[in-house]
PDB file of C-alpha atoms in Angstrom:
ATOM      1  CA  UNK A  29     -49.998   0.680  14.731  1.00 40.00           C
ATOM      2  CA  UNK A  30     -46.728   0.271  16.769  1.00 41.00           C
ATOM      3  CA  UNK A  31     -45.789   2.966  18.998  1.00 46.00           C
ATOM      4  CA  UNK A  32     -42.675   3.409  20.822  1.00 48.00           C
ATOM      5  CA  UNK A  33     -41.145   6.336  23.383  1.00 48.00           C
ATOM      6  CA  UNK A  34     -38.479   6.594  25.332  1.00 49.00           C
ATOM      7  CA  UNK A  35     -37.913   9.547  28.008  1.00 50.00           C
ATOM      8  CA  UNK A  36     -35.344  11.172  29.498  1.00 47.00           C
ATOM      9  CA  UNK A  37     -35.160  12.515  33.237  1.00 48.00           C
ATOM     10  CA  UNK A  38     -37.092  12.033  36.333  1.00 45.00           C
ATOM     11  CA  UNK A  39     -41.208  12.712  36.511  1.00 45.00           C
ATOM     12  CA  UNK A  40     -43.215  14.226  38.603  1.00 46.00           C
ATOM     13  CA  UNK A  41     -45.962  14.270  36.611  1.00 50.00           C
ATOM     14  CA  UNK A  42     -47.613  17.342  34.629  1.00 56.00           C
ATOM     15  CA  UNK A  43     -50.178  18.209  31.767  1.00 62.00           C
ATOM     16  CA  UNK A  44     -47.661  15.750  29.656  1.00 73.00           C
ATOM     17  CA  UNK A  45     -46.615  13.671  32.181  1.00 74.00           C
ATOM     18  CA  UNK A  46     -43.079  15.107  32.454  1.00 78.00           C
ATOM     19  CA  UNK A  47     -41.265  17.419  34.766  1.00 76.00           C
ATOM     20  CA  UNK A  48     -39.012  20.151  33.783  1.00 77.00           C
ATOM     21  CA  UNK A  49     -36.128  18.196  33.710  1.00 83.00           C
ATOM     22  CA  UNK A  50     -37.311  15.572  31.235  1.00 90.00           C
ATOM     23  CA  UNK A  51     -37.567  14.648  27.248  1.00 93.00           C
ATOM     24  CA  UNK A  52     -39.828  12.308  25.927  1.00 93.00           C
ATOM     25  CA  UNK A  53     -39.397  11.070  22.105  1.00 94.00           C
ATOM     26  CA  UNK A  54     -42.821   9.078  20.872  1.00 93.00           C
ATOM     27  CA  UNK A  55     -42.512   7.287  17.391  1.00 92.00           C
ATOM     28  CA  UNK A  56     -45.335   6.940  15.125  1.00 89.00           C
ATOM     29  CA  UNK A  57     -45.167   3.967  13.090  1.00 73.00           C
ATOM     30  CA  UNK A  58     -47.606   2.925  10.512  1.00 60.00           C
ATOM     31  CA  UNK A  59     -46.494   0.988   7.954  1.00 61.00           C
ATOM     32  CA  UNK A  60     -43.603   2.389   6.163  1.00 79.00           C
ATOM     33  CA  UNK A  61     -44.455   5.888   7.427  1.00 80.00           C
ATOM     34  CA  UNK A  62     -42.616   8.171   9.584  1.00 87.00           C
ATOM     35  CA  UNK A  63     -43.306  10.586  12.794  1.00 94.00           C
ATOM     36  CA  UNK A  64     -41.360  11.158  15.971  1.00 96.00           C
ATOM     37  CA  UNK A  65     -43.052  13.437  18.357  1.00 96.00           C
ATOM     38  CA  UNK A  66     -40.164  15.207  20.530  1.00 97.00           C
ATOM     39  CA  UNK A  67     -41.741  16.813  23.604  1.00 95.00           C
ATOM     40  CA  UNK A  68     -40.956  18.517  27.219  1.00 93.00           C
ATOM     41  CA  UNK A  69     -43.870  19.596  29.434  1.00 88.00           C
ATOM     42  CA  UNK A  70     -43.303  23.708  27.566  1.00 91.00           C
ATOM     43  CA  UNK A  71     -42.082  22.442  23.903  1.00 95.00           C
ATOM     44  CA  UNK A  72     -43.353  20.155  21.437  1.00 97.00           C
ATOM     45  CA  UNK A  73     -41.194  19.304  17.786  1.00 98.00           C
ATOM     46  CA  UNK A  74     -42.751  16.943  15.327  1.00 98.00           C
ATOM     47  CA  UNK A  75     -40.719  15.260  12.810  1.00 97.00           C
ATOM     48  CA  UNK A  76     -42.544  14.097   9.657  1.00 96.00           C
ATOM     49  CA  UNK A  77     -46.154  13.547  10.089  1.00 95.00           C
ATOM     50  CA  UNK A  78     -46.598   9.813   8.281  1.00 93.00           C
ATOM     51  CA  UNK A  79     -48.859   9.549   5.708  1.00 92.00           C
ATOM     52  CA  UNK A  80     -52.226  10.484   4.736  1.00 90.00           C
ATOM     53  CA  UNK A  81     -54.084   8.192   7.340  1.00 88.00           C
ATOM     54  CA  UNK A  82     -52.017   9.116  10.145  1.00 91.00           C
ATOM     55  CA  UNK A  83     -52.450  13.338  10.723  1.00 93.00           C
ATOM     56  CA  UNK A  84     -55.870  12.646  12.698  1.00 93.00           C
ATOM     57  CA  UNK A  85     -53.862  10.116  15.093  1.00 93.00           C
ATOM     58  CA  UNK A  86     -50.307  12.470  15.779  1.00 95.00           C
ATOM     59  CA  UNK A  87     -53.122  14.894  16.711  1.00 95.00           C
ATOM     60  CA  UNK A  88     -55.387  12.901  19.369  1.00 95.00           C
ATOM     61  CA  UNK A  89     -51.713  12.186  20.513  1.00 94.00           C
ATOM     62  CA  UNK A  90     -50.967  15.804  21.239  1.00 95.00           C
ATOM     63  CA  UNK A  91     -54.639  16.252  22.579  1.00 95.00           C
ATOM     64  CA  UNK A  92     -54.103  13.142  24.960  1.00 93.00           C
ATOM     65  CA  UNK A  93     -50.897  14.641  26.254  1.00 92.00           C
ATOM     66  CA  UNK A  94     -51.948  18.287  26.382  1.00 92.00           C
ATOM     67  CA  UNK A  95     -50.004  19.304  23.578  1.00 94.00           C
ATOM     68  CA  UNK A  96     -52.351  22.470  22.300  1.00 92.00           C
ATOM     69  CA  UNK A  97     -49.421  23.449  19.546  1.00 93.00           C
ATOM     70  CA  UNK A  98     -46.099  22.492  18.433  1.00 97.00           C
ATOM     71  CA  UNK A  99     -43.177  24.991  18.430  1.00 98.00           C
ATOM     72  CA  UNK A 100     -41.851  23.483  15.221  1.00 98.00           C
ATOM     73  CA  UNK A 101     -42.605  20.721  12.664  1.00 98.00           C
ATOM     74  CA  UNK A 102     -39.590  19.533  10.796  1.00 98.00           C
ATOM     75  CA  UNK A 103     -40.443  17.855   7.027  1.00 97.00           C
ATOM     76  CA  UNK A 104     -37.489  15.807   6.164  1.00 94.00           C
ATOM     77  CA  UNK A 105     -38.553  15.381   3.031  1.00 90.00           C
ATOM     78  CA  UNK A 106     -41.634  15.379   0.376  1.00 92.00           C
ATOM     79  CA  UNK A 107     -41.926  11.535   0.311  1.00 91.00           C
ATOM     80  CA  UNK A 108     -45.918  11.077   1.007  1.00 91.00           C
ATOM     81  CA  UNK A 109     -44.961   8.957   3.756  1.00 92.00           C
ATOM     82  CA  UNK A 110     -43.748  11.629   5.609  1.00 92.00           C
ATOM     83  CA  UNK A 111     -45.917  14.891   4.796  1.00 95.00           C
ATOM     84  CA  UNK A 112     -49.087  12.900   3.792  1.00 94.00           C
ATOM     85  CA  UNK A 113     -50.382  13.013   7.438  1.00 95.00           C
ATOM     86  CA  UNK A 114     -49.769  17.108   6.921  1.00 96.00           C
ATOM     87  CA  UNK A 115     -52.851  18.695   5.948  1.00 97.00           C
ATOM     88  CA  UNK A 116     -55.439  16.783   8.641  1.00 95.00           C
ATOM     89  CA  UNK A 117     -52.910  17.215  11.148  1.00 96.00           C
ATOM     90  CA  UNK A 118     -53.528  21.190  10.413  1.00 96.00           C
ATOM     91  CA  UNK A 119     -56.923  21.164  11.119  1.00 94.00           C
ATOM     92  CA  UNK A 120     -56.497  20.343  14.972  1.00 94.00           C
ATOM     93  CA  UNK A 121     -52.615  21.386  15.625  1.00 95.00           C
ATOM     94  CA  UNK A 122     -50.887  24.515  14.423  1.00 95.00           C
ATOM     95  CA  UNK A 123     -46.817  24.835  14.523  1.00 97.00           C
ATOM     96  CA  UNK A 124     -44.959  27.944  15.051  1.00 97.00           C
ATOM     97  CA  UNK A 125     -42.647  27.031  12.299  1.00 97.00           C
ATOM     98  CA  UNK A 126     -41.902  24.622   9.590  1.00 98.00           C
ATOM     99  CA  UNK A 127     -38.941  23.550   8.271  1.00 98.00           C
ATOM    100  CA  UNK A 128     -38.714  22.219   4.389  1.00 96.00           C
ATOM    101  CA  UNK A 129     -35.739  20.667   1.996  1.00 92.00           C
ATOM    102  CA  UNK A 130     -34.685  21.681  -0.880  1.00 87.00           C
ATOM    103  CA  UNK A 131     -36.641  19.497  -3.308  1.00 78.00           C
ATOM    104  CA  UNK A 132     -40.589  19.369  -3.335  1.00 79.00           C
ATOM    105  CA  UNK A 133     -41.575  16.784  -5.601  1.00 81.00           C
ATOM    106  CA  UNK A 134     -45.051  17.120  -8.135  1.00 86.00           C
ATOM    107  CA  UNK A 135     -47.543  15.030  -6.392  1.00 90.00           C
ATOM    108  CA  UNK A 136     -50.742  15.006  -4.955  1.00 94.00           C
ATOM    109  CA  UNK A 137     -49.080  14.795  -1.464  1.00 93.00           C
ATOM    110  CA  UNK A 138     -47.032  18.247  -2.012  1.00 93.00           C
ATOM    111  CA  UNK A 139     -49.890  20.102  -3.370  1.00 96.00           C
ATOM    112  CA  UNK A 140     -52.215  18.937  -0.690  1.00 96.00           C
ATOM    113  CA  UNK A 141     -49.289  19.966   1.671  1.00 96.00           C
ATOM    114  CA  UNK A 142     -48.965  23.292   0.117  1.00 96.00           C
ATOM    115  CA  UNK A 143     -53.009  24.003  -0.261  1.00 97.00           C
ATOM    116  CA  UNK A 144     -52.911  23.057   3.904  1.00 97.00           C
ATOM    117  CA  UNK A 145     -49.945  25.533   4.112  1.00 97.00           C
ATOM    118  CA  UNK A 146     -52.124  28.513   2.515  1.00 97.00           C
ATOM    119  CA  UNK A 147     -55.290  27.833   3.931  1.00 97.00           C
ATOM    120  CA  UNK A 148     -53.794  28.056   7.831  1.00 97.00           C
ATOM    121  CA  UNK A 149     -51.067  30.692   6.419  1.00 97.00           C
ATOM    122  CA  UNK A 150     -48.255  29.278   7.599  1.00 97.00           C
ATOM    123  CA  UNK A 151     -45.062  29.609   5.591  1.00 96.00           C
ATOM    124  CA  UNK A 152     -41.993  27.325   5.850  1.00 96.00           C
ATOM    125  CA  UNK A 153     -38.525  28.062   6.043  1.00 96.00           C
ATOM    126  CA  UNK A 154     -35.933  26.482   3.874  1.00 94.00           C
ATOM    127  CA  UNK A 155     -33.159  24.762   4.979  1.00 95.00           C
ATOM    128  CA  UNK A 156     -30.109  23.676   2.714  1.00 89.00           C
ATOM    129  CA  UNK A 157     -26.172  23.108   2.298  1.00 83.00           C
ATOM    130  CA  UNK A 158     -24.434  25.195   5.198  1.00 79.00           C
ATOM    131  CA  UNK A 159     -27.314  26.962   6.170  1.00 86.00           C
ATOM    132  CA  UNK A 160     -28.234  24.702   9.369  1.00 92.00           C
ATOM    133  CA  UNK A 161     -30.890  25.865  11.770  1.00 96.00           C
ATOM    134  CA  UNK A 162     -30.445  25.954  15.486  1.00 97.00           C
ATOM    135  CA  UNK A 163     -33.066  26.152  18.220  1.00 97.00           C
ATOM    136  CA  UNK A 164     -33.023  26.147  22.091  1.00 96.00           C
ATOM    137  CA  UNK A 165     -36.032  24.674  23.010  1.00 96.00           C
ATOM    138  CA  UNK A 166     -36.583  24.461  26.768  1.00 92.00           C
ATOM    139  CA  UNK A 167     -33.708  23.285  27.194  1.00 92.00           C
ATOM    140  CA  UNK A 168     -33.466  20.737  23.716  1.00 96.00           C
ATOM    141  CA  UNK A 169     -30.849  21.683  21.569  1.00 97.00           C
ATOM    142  CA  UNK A 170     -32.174  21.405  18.064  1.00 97.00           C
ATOM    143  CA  UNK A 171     -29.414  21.758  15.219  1.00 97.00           C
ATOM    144  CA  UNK A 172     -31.383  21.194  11.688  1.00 97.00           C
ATOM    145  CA  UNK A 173     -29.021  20.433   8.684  1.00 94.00           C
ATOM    146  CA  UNK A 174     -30.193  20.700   5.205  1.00 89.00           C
ATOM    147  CA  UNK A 175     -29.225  18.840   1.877  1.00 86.00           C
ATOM    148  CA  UNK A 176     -25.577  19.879   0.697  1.00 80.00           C
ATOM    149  CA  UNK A 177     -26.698  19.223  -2.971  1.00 75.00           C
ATOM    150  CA  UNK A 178     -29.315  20.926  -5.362  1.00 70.00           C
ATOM    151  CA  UNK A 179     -29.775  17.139  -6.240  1.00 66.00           C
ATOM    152  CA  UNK A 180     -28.342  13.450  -5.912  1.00 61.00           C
ATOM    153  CA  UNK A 181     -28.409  11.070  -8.334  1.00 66.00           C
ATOM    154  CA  UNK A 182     -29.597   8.484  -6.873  1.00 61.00           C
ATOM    155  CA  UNK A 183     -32.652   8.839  -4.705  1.00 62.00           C
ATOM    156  CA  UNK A 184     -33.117  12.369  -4.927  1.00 68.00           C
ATOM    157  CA  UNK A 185     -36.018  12.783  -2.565  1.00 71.00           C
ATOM    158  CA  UNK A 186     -34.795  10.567  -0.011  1.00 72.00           C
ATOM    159  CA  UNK A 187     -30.986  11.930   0.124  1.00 75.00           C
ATOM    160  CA  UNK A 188     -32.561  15.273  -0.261  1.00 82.00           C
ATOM    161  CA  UNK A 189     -33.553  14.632   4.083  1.00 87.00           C
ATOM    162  CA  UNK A 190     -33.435  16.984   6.573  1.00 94.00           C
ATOM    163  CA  UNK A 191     -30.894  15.690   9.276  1.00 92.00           C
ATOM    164  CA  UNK A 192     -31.737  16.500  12.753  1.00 96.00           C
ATOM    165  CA  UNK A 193     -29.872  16.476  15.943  1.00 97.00           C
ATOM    166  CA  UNK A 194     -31.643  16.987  19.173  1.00 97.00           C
ATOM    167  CA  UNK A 195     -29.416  17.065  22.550  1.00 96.00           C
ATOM    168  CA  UNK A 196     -31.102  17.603  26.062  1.00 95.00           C
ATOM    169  CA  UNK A 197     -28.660  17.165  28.959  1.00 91.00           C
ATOM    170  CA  UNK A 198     -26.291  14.274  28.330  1.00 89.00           C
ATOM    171  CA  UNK A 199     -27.908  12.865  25.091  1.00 92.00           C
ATOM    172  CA  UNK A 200     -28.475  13.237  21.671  1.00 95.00           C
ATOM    173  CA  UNK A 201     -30.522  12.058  18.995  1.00 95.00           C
ATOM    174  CA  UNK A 202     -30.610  11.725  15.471  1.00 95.00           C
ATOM    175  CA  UNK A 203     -32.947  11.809  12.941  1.00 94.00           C
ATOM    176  CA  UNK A 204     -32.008  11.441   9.528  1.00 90.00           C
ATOM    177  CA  UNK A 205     -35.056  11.121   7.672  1.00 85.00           C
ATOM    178  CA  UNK A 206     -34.258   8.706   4.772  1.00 80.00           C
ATOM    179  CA  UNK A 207     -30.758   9.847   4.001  1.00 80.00           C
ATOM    180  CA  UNK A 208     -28.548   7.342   2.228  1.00 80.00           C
ATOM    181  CA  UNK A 209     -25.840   9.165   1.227  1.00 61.00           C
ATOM    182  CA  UNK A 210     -22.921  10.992   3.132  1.00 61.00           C
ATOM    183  CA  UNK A 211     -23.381  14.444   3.144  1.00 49.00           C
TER     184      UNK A 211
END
C-alpha cells in the first residue's frame, strides 16, 4: 500500500495533528484504486473510497487521526475502484453527505453501494451539468462540478467524474476523478 500526504500550514499539534490554520490531503493508493482523504482538525472530505479491500483501512485511518465522521464523501464515479471500499467503510464512519454523478452503472459494486446507502439511510445528492456544489468547510473551499453530458461516448463511466476543486488559503487542488474528456 503506498500512502502519500501533503499539508498545508503550520502545526501545533491536535486530535489530527493539525492546527486551525492547516490542510492535510492523505492519498490512498492500492493498486489501481482511488481515495484522497482531505482533512482540517474540525472537517474531514473523502474522495472515492478505493475498492472493496480498502473501506476497513480509510477507516482505521480516520480512527488513527481522530476522525469520528466525515462532513462529506464525494463519489466521482461508479467505477468499483472507487466506491468498492463504500459499504465497509459505512460500518465504522458515517458522512453528513454524499455526493453522486450522473451515471450508476449495473454491477455488484453499485448495488452493494446502494444496499450500504439504505441500510445506514443516508441519501446522496446528485450533481450534474451547471449544477456545481459549493461548500465552506472550515475554512476549505469545496466547489464540486458534475458531468456536462447525460453520456460520452467514449468511456462513459470514467468521463462521467465528479471534478473537484478544493482551495484553503493560497492553494488549490484538483481532483478529477478519471475524467478524460474536456468538459
Amino acid at each position: 500500500i503506498m500512502t502519500a500526504s501533503v499539508s498545508f500550514g503550520l502545526c501545533s499539534c491536535s486530535k489530527t495533528g493539525l492546527n486551525k490554520n492547516q490542510m492535510a490531503v492523505y492519498f490512498f493508493q492500492a493498486g489501481k484504486a482511488d481515495a484522497q482523504l482531505i482533512y482540517t482538525d474540525d472537517t474531514a472530505v473523502l474522495i472515492d473510497a478505493g475498492d472493496k479491500n480498502y473501506g476497513d483501512k480509510i477507516a482505521e485511518y480516520l480512527k488513527k487521526k481522530g476522525i469520528g465522521k466525515l462532513d462529506a464523501l464525494i463519489l466521482t464515479h461508479y467505477d468499483e475502484d472507487h466506491i468498492g471500499g463504500v459499504p465497509t467503510l459505512l460500518d465504522d464512519v458515517l458522512p453528513d453527505r454524499i455526493y453522486v454523478s450522473n451515471l450508476p452503472k449495473d454491477s455488484k459494486e453499485t448495488a452493494a453501494l446502494n444496499e450500504a446507502l439504505a441500510q445506514n439511510s443516508l441519501v446522496t445528492t446528485l450533481v450534474e451539468g451547471s449544477e456545481a456544489v459549493e461548500l465552506d468547510l472550515d475554512g476549505m473551499k469545496i466547489k464540486i462540478d458534475g458531468p456536462d453530458e447525460k453520456l460520452y461516448e467514449e468511456n462513459d463511466s470514467n468521463n462521467s467524474s465528479l471534478i473537484t476543486e478544493v482551495t484553503y488559503n493560497d492553494h488549490s487542488l484538483l481532483f478529477m476523478g478519471d475524467a478524460q474528456k474536456n468538459r
